[in-house]
Amino acid sequence: MDDVILVGGGIMSATLGTLLQRLEPTWSIRVLERLPRVAAEASDGWNNAGTGHAGLCETNYTTVRSDGSVDIDRAVGIAEQFATTRRFWSTLPQVDFVHPVPHMTLVRGAENVEFLRARHSALRAHPLFEAMEYTEDAAVLRQWAPLVAEGRTGQWAATRDATGTDVDFGAATRQLFDAMSVAGASVETGREVRGLSQDRDGSWRLDVRGGRPVERARFVFVGAGGWALKLLRRAGIAEARGYGLLPISGQFLRCDRPELTDRHDAKVYGTPPIGAPPMSVPHLDTRIVDGRRSVLFGPYAGANPKFLKHGSLMDLPRSINPDNIGSLLSMARSNTPLIGLLLSELTATRSKKIAALREFLPRADSADWSIAGAGQRAQIVKNGALQFGTEVVASQDGTIAAVLGASPGASTAVPIMIELMNRCFPERQWDSRLNELLTG
């Protein structure tokens, strides 16, 4: 019997496994990934925008209060969480998956300009955002992002923070698992967990397709992305009841031409459509994956019932149960703008997608851009509302847990896993050792 089994080979499992291995080096840890390689779903470098989420450019992390002031609490919280993750990464033998890429916000129109000006003023007052700059000057924008500045007309404003990053989460995941293997963990691919049942002693039996048919563990973490809720339901824990999931697929426009990629060095975020989830905020991203520079624009939402990119068309229908159907219907009724957005983008032609790109790059040439598929996400629906964020779900006895949700997810993996460990292992005195791990 293993001490720990991690179901799923993504960044969350890799982070939790590394932390547990360092805290309890004598524990046996096994990773079960159903695909032929780890980091093949949402953690793959091309299945996400690679943004190191730190609240620098995402307008949806700041809101306007009733008195007109800007609430920055969520942006500060995410910045602090990402700082914790980066401190953890800094303890690794090498960190070649994080690249400095400035984070920018670009808005158009008088109302949005006024908001961005107020947002910048509020954020600059906090030490984590003191490097953030603001401009309405075309000459400054040409220095920051020349392709974005070319041909721009109308009223606009932009902020820029040079401390931003691009992260290849696929490379990060593989590096963490490689180190875990060297330290004694068993990382196994081609092994799909089909069912879970708890024995009288509190340990878990996992029925597995591929290789040995049964595995046992004292603690199970389900890091299976959109399939995590399905496996928690199969485990029969009460804490999984009531949750629903909304699958969101996507596409990006991608450019690999050096003539363009060498002239754009920024992640430029716009403002999201009304009612849209965080992953639908339009952005123009410098990407560095496997050492190669590209530029992505999107995402364009789509309608796909799968909860994973390599999932099943029956994922959504099979996830609907008596305990969550009311919540899902209520969410649909109260999110008509989001439903409209999904439908409009599903039917969007290439010319319409290029038109959206030209709001960021006025002189974009359609011939320079190709369509690239993004990863599949499963957004939490709870109590009739769409939940924007990442949530830990754990059994009452703490022997099985999972993470549901999406953005900012991977960027805040370490604080999320610390929360999970505190809930599942309350008897362990890990605080001082965690502090040592995060400070090197």
Coordinates of C-alpha atoms in Angstrom, one line a residue:
M1 CA 0.0 0.0 0.0
D2 CA 1.3 3.5 -0.9
D3 CA 1.1 6.4 1.5
V4 CA 0.0 8.7 -1.3
I5 CA -1.5 8.3 -4.8
L6 CA -1.8 11.3 -7.1
V7 CA -4.4 10.8 -9.8
G8 CA -3.5 12.9 -12.8
G9 CA -0.2 14.1 -14.2
G10 CA -0.7 17.9 -14.1
I11 CA 0.9 20.8 -12.3
M12 CA -1.3 20.4 -9.2
S13 CA -0.3 16.8 -8.6
A14 CA 3.3 17.6 -9.4
T15 CA 3.2 20.5 -6.8
L16 CA 1.5 18.5 -4.1
G17 CA 3.8 15.5 -4.7
T18 CA 6.9 17.6 -4.5
L19 CA 5.8 19.3 -1.3
L20 CA 4.8 16.0 0.4
Q21 CA 8.0 14.3 -0.7
R22 CA 10.1 17.1 0.9
L23 CA 8.1 17.2 4.1
E24 CA 7.9 13.4 4.5
P25 CA 10.8 11.8 2.5
T26 CA 10.0 8.3 3.8
W27 CA 6.4 8.3 2.3
S28 CA 5.8 6.2 -0.8
I29 CA 4.2 8.3 -3.6
R30 CA 2.7 7.0 -6.8
V31 CA 1.4 9.0 -9.7
L32 CA -1.2 7.6 -12.1
E33 CA -1.7 9.4 -15.4
R34 CA -4.1 7.9 -18.0
L35 CA -2.4 9.5 -21.0
P36 CA 0.9 8.5 -22.5
R37 CA 2.7 11.5 -21.0
V38 CA 2.3 13.9 -18.1
A39 CA 1.3 17.5 -18.5
A40 CA -0.8 16.7 -21.6
E41 CA -4.0 18.5 -20.6
A42 CA -4.4 22.0 -19.1
S43 CA -0.8 22.1 -18.0
D44 CA 0.6 21.7 -21.5
G45 CA 2.4 24.8 -22.7
W46 CA 0.0 25.2 -25.7
N47 CA -3.2 24.5 -23.8
N48 CA -3.0 27.7 -21.7
A49 CA -1.9 31.3 -22.1
G50 CA 1.1 30.8 -19.9
T51 CA 0.4 33.9 -17.8
G52 CA 2.0 34.0 -14.4
H53 CA -1.1 35.4 -12.8
A54 CA -0.1 38.1 -10.4
G55 CA -3.0 40.6 -10.7
L56 CA -0.8 42.9 -12.9
C57 CA -2.9 43.0 -16.0
E58 CA -6.3 41.2 -15.4
T59 CA -9.0 43.9 -14.9
N60 CA -11.4 41.3 -13.6
Y61 CA -9.3 41.0 -10.4
T62 CA -10.3 44.6 -9.5
T63 CA -13.8 46.0 -9.1
V64 CA -15.3 49.4 -8.5
R65 CA -16.9 49.9 -5.1
S66 CA -20.2 51.8 -4.7
D67 CA -18.3 54.9 -3.7
G68 CA -16.3 54.9 -6.9
S69 CA -13.0 53.6 -5.4
V70 CA -11.3 50.6 -6.8
D71 CA -11.2 47.4 -4.7
I72 CA -7.7 45.8 -5.2
D73 CA -8.0 43.1 -2.5
R74 CA -8.4 40.2 -4.9
A75 CA -5.5 41.4 -7.1
V76 CA -3.3 41.7 -4.0
G77 CA -4.3 38.2 -2.8
I78 CA -3.4 36.6 -6.2
A79 CA -0.1 38.5 -6.4
E80 CA 0.8 37.2 -2.9
Q81 CA -0.1 33.7 -3.9
F82 CA 1.9 33.8 -7.1
A83 CA 4.9 35.2 -5.1
T84 CA 4.6 32.1 -2.8
T85 CA 4.6 29.8 -5.9
R86 CA 7.6 31.6 -7.3
R87 CA 9.5 31.2 -4.0
F88 CA 8.8 27.5 -4.2
W89 CA 10.1 27.3 -7.8
S90 CA 13.2 29.2 -6.8
T91 CA 14.2 26.2 -4.6
L92 CA 14.4 23.9 -7.6
P93 CA 17.7 23.0 -9.2
Q94 CA 16.9 25.0 -12.3
V95 CA 14.0 27.2 -13.3
D96 CA 14.1 27.5 -17.1
F97 CA 10.3 27.6 -17.5
V98 CA 9.8 31.2 -16.2
H99 CA 10.5 34.0 -18.6
P100 CA 10.3 37.8 -17.9
V101 CA 7.5 39.2 -20.1
P102 CA 5.9 42.5 -19.2
H103 CA 2.2 42.5 -18.3
M104 CA 0.0 45.2 -19.9
T105 CA -3.6 46.2 -19.8
L106 CA -5.1 48.0 -22.8
V107 CA -8.5 49.6 -22.7
R108 CA -10.6 51.8 -25.1
G109 CA -13.3 54.4 -24.5
A110 CA -13.7 57.1 -21.9
E111 CA -15.3 55.0 -19.2
N112 CA -12.7 52.3 -19.4
V113 CA -9.9 54.8 -19.5
E114 CA -11.2 56.4 -16.3
F115 CA -11.4 53.0 -14.7
L116 CA -7.9 52.0 -15.7
R117 CA -6.5 55.3 -14.4
A118 CA -8.2 54.8 -11.0
R119 CA -7.1 51.1 -11.0
H120 CA -3.5 52.1 -11.6
S121 CA -3.6 54.7 -8.8
A122 CA -5.0 52.2 -6.3
L123 CA -2.6 49.4 -7.2
R124 CA 0.5 51.6 -7.3
A125 CA -0.1 52.4 -3.6
H126 CA 0.7 48.7 -2.8
P127 CA 4.3 47.5 -2.7
L128 CA 3.6 44.5 -5.0
F129 CA 2.5 46.9 -7.8
E130 CA 4.9 49.8 -7.3
A131 CA 6.6 49.1 -10.7
M132 CA 3.3 49.5 -12.7
E133 CA 3.3 52.4 -15.2
Y134 CA 0.4 54.2 -16.9
T135 CA 0.2 56.0 -20.2
E136 CA -2.2 57.6 -22.7
D137 CA 0.8 58.7 -24.8
A138 CA 1.2 57.1 -28.2
A139 CA 5.0 57.5 -28.1
V140 CA 5.2 55.6 -24.8
L141 CA 2.9 52.8 -26.2
R142 CA 5.2 52.5 -29.2
Q143 CA 8.1 51.8 -26.8
W144 CA 6.1 49.3 -24.8
A145 CA 4.4 47.4 -27.6
P146 CA 5.1 48.8 -31.1
L147 CA 2.8 46.4 -32.9
V148 CA -0.1 47.4 -30.6
A149 CA 0.6 51.1 -31.2
E150 CA 0.7 51.0 -35.0
G151 CA -2.4 52.4 -36.5
R152 CA -4.2 53.0 -33.2
T153 CA -6.8 55.6 -33.1
G154 CA -9.5 56.8 -30.6
Q155 CA -9.3 57.1 -26.9
W156 CA -7.3 54.5 -25.1
A157 CA -5.0 53.9 -22.1
A158 CA -2.5 51.3 -21.0
T159 CA -0.6 50.1 -18.0
R160 CA 2.6 48.1 -18.0
D161 CA 4.5 46.2 -15.3
A162 CA 7.9 44.9 -16.3
T163 CA 7.9 42.3 -13.5
G164 CA 5.4 40.1 -15.3
T165 CA 6.2 36.6 -16.5
D166 CA 5.4 34.0 -19.1
V167 CA 5.4 30.4 -17.7
D168 CA 5.7 27.2 -19.5
F169 CA 3.6 25.1 -17.1
G170 CA 4.2 22.0 -19.1
A171 CA 7.9 22.2 -18.7
A172 CA 7.4 23.1 -15.0
T173 CA 5.2 20.0 -14.5
R174 CA 7.7 17.7 -16.2
Q175 CA 10.6 19.0 -14.2
L176 CA 8.8 18.5 -10.9
F177 CA 7.9 14.9 -11.8
D178 CA 11.4 14.2 -13.0
A179 CA 12.8 15.3 -9.6
M180 CA 10.1 13.3 -7.8
S181 CA 11.1 10.2 -9.7
V182 CA 14.8 10.7 -8.9
A183 CA 13.8 11.0 -5.2
G184 CA 11.9 7.7 -5.3
A185 CA 8.3 8.4 -6.4
S186 CA 6.7 6.2 -9.1
V187 CA 5.4 8.2 -12.0
E188 CA 3.3 5.9 -14.2
T189 CA 1.6 6.9 -17.5
G190 CA -1.1 4.9 -19.4
R191 CA -2.9 4.1 -16.2
E192 CA -6.5 5.3 -15.9
V193 CA -8.3 5.3 -12.5
R194 CA -11.9 4.0 -13.1
G195 CA -13.2 3.7 -9.6
L196 CA -12.4 4.3 -5.9
S197 CA -13.7 2.7 -2.8
Q198 CA -12.8 3.2 0.8
D199 CA -11.9 0.3 3.1
R200 CA -12.8 0.0 6.8
D201 CA -9.4 1.2 7.9
G202 CA -9.9 4.5 5.9
S203 CA -7.5 3.6 3.1
W204 CA -8.6 3.7 -0.5
R205 CA -8.8 1.0 -3.2
L206 CA -8.3 2.3 -6.8
D207 CA -9.5 0.3 -9.8
V208 CA -7.1 1.0 -12.6
R209 CA -7.1 0.3 -16.3
G210 CA -3.6 -0.4 -17.7
G211 CA -1.0 -2.3 -15.8
R212 CA -1.8 -3.6 -12.3
P213 CA -5.6 -3.5 -11.9
V214 CA -5.7 -2.4 -8.2
E215 CA -3.7 0.1 -6.2
R216 CA -4.2 1.1 -2.6
A217 CA -3.3 4.2 -0.7
R218 CA -3.8 5.9 2.6
F219 CA -4.3 9.3 1.0
V220 CA -5.5 10.1 -2.6
F221 CA -5.3 13.4 -4.4
V222 CA -7.4 13.7 -7.5
G223 CA -5.6 16.1 -9.8
A224 CA -7.5 15.1 -12.8
G225 CA -8.8 18.5 -14.0
G226 CA -12.3 18.4 -15.4
W227 CA -12.6 14.7 -14.4
A228 CA -11.8 15.3 -10.8
L229 CA -15.5 15.7 -9.8
K230 CA -16.4 12.5 -11.6
L231 CA -13.9 10.6 -9.7
L232 CA -14.9 12.2 -6.4
R233 CA -18.5 11.1 -7.1
R234 CA -17.3 7.6 -7.8
A235 CA -15.6 7.6 -4.5
G236 CA -18.9 8.4 -2.9
I237 CA -17.9 11.3 -0.7
A238 CA -20.7 13.6 0.4
E239 CA -18.6 16.7 -0.2
A240 CA -18.8 16.2 -4.0
R241 CA -22.6 16.6 -4.0
G242 CA -24.2 19.7 -5.3
Y243 CA -21.3 20.7 -7.6
G244 CA -21.9 21.1 -11.3
L245 CA -19.4 21.9 -14.1
L246 CA -19.6 24.1 -17.2
P247 CA -17.2 23.0 -19.9
I248 CA -15.4 25.7 -21.8
S249 CA -13.3 25.0 -24.8
G250 CA -11.3 27.5 -26.7
Q251 CA -9.0 28.5 -29.6
F252 CA -6.3 31.0 -30.1
L253 CA -4.9 32.7 -33.1
R254 CA -1.1 31.9 -33.3
C255 CA 1.7 33.7 -35.0
D256 CA 5.2 32.2 -35.3
R257 CA 6.8 34.7 -37.8
P258 CA 10.0 36.1 -36.2
E259 CA 9.3 39.5 -38.0
L260 CA 6.4 39.9 -35.6
T261 CA 7.3 37.8 -32.6
D262 CA 10.6 39.7 -32.2
R263 CA 8.7 43.0 -32.1
H264 CA 6.2 42.0 -29.4
D265 CA 7.3 41.4 -25.9
A266 CA 4.3 41.6 -23.6
K267 CA 1.1 40.0 -22.4
V268 CA -1.6 42.6 -23.2
Y269 CA -4.9 42.0 -21.5
G270 CA -8.2 43.8 -22.5
T271 CA -11.5 44.0 -20.8
P272 CA -13.8 40.9 -20.7
P273 CA -17.2 40.7 -22.3
I274 CA -20.0 41.2 -19.8
G275 CA -20.7 38.0 -17.8
A276 CA -17.7 36.2 -19.3
P277 CA -15.4 34.0 -17.1
P278 CA -11.8 35.1 -16.5
M279 CA -10.5 32.7 -19.1
S280 CA -12.5 34.6 -21.7
V281 CA -10.6 37.9 -21.2
P282 CA -9.1 38.8 -24.6
H283 CA -5.3 39.0 -24.5
L284 CA -2.3 39.2 -26.8
D285 CA 0.5 37.0 -25.4
T286 CA 4.1 36.6 -25.9
R287 CA 4.7 32.9 -25.4
I288 CA 8.0 31.0 -25.0
V289 CA 7.4 27.3 -25.2
D290 CA 10.3 24.9 -25.6
G291 CA 12.6 27.9 -26.2
R292 CA 10.6 29.2 -29.2
R293 CA 8.8 32.5 -29.2
S294 CA 5.3 32.9 -30.5
V295 CA 2.4 35.3 -30.1
L296 CA -1.1 34.1 -29.2
F297 CA -4.4 36.0 -29.3
G298 CA -7.6 34.9 -27.8
P299 CA -9.2 33.0 -26.4
Y300 CA -12.2 32.3 -28.5
A301 CA -14.7 30.3 -26.5
G302 CA -16.4 27.3 -27.9
A303 CA -19.1 24.8 -27.0
N304 CA -17.8 21.3 -26.3
P305 CA -19.3 18.9 -23.7
K306 CA -15.9 17.4 -22.8
F307 CA -14.3 18.2 -19.5
L308 CA -10.9 17.4 -20.8
K309 CA -9.3 17.9 -24.2
H310 CA -8.8 14.1 -24.3
G311 CA -12.2 13.6 -22.6
S312 CA -15.5 12.2 -23.7
L313 CA -18.5 13.8 -25.5
M314 CA -20.6 12.4 -22.7
D315 CA -18.8 14.2 -19.9
L316 CA -21.4 17.0 -19.5
P317 CA -24.5 14.8 -19.8
R318 CA -23.1 12.2 -17.4
S319 CA -22.2 14.9 -14.9
I320 CA -25.8 16.0 -14.4
N321 CA -27.4 14.5 -11.3
P322 CA -30.5 15.2 -9.2
D323 CA -28.3 17.1 -6.7
N324 CA -26.9 19.6 -9.2
I325 CA -29.4 20.0 -12.0
G326 CA -31.2 22.8 -10.2
S327 CA -28.0 24.6 -9.7
L328 CA -27.0 24.3 -13.3
L329 CA -30.4 25.5 -14.6
S330 CA -30.3 28.4 -12.2
M331 CA -26.8 29.3 -13.4
A332 CA -28.0 29.2 -17.1
R333 CA -30.9 31.5 -16.4
S334 CA -28.7 34.1 -14.6
N335 CA -25.8 34.0 -17.1
T336 CA -27.5 34.7 -20.4
P337 CA -24.7 37.1 -21.5
L338 CA -22.2 34.2 -21.0
I339 CA -24.4 31.8 -23.0
G340 CA -24.8 34.4 -25.7
L341 CA -21.0 34.9 -25.8
L342 CA -20.4 31.1 -26.2
L343 CA -22.9 30.9 -29.0
S344 CA -21.6 33.9 -30.8
E345 CA -18.0 32.7 -30.6
L346 CA -19.0 29.2 -31.6
T347 CA -20.4 30.6 -34.9
A348 CA -17.7 33.2 -35.4
T349 CA -16.0 33.1 -38.8
R350 CA -12.3 33.6 -39.3
S351 CA -12.8 37.1 -40.5
K352 CA -14.7 37.9 -37.2
K353 CA -11.8 36.5 -35.2
I354 CA -9.3 38.6 -37.1
A355 CA -11.5 41.6 -36.5
A356 CA -11.2 41.0 -32.8
L357 CA -7.4 40.6 -33.1
R358 CA -7.3 44.0 -34.8
E359 CA -8.7 45.7 -31.7
F360 CA -5.2 44.9 -30.3
L361 CA -3.2 44.9 -33.5
P362 CA -4.8 47.4 -35.8
R363 CA -2.6 46.4 -38.7
A364 CA -2.7 42.6 -38.2
D365 CA -2.5 40.6 -41.5
S366 CA -4.7 37.6 -41.5
A367 CA -2.1 35.6 -43.5
D368 CA 0.3 35.8 -40.5
W369 CA -2.1 33.9 -38.1
S370 CA -3.3 30.4 -37.8
I371 CA -5.9 28.8 -35.6
A372 CA -4.5 26.8 -32.6
G373 CA -6.6 24.7 -30.2
A374 CA -6.5 25.6 -26.5
G375 CA -7.1 23.3 -23.5
Q376 CA -10.5 22.3 -22.1
R377 CA -11.7 23.8 -18.8
A378 CA -14.5 22.9 -16.4
Q379 CA -15.8 25.9 -14.5
I380 CA -17.4 25.3 -11.1
V381 CA -21.2 25.8 -10.7
K382 CA -22.2 25.9 -7.1
N383 CA -25.5 27.1 -5.5
G384 CA -26.8 28.3 -8.8
A385 CA -23.8 30.5 -9.5
L386 CA -20.7 30.2 -11.8
Q387 CA -17.6 30.2 -9.6
F388 CA -14.6 32.0 -10.9
G389 CA -11.5 30.5 -9.2
T390 CA -10.1 27.3 -7.8
E391 CA -11.6 25.4 -4.9
V392 CA -10.4 22.6 -2.7
V393 CA -12.8 19.7 -2.1
A394 CA -11.9 17.2 0.6
S395 CA -13.6 14.4 2.5
Q396 CA -14.5 14.9 6.1
D397 CA -11.8 12.4 7.2
G398 CA -9.2 14.1 5.0
T399 CA -8.2 10.9 3.2
I400 CA -9.2 12.1 -0.3
A401 CA -9.2 15.5 -1.9
A402 CA -9.3 17.3 -5.2
V403 CA -9.1 20.7 -6.8
L404 CA -11.9 22.0 -8.9
G405 CA -12.0 25.1 -11.2
A406 CA -9.7 27.0 -13.4
S407 CA -7.9 30.4 -13.4
P408 CA -5.7 31.4 -11.7
G409 CA -5.1 27.7 -10.8
A410 CA -1.5 26.8 -11.8
S411 CA -0.1 30.2 -10.8
T412 CA -1.4 29.8 -7.3
A413 CA -0.6 26.0 -7.0
V414 CA 1.5 26.2 -4.0
P415 CA -0.9 28.1 -1.7
I416 CA -3.7 25.9 -2.9
M417 CA -1.8 22.8 -2.0
I418 CA -0.8 24.2 1.4
E419 CA -4.5 24.8 2.1
L420 CA -5.2 21.2 1.0
M421 CA -2.5 19.8 3.2
N422 CA -3.7 21.8 6.2
R423 CA -7.2 20.4 5.7
C424 CA -6.2 16.8 5.1
F425 CA -3.2 16.5 7.5
P426 CA -4.2 18.8 10.4
E427 CA -2.2 16.6 12.9
R428 CA 1.1 17.3 11.0
Q429 CA 3.3 20.1 12.3
W430 CA 4.5 21.3 9.0
D431 CA 4.3 25.1 9.3
S432 CA 8.0 25.7 10.2
R433 CA 9.2 23.2 7.6
L434 CA 7.0 24.7 4.9
N435 CA 8.5 28.1 5.7
E436 CA 12.0 26.7 5.3
L437 CA 11.0 25.1 2.0
L438 CA 9.7 28.4 0.7
T439 CA 12.6 30.5 1.8
G440 CA 15.3 28.1 0.6

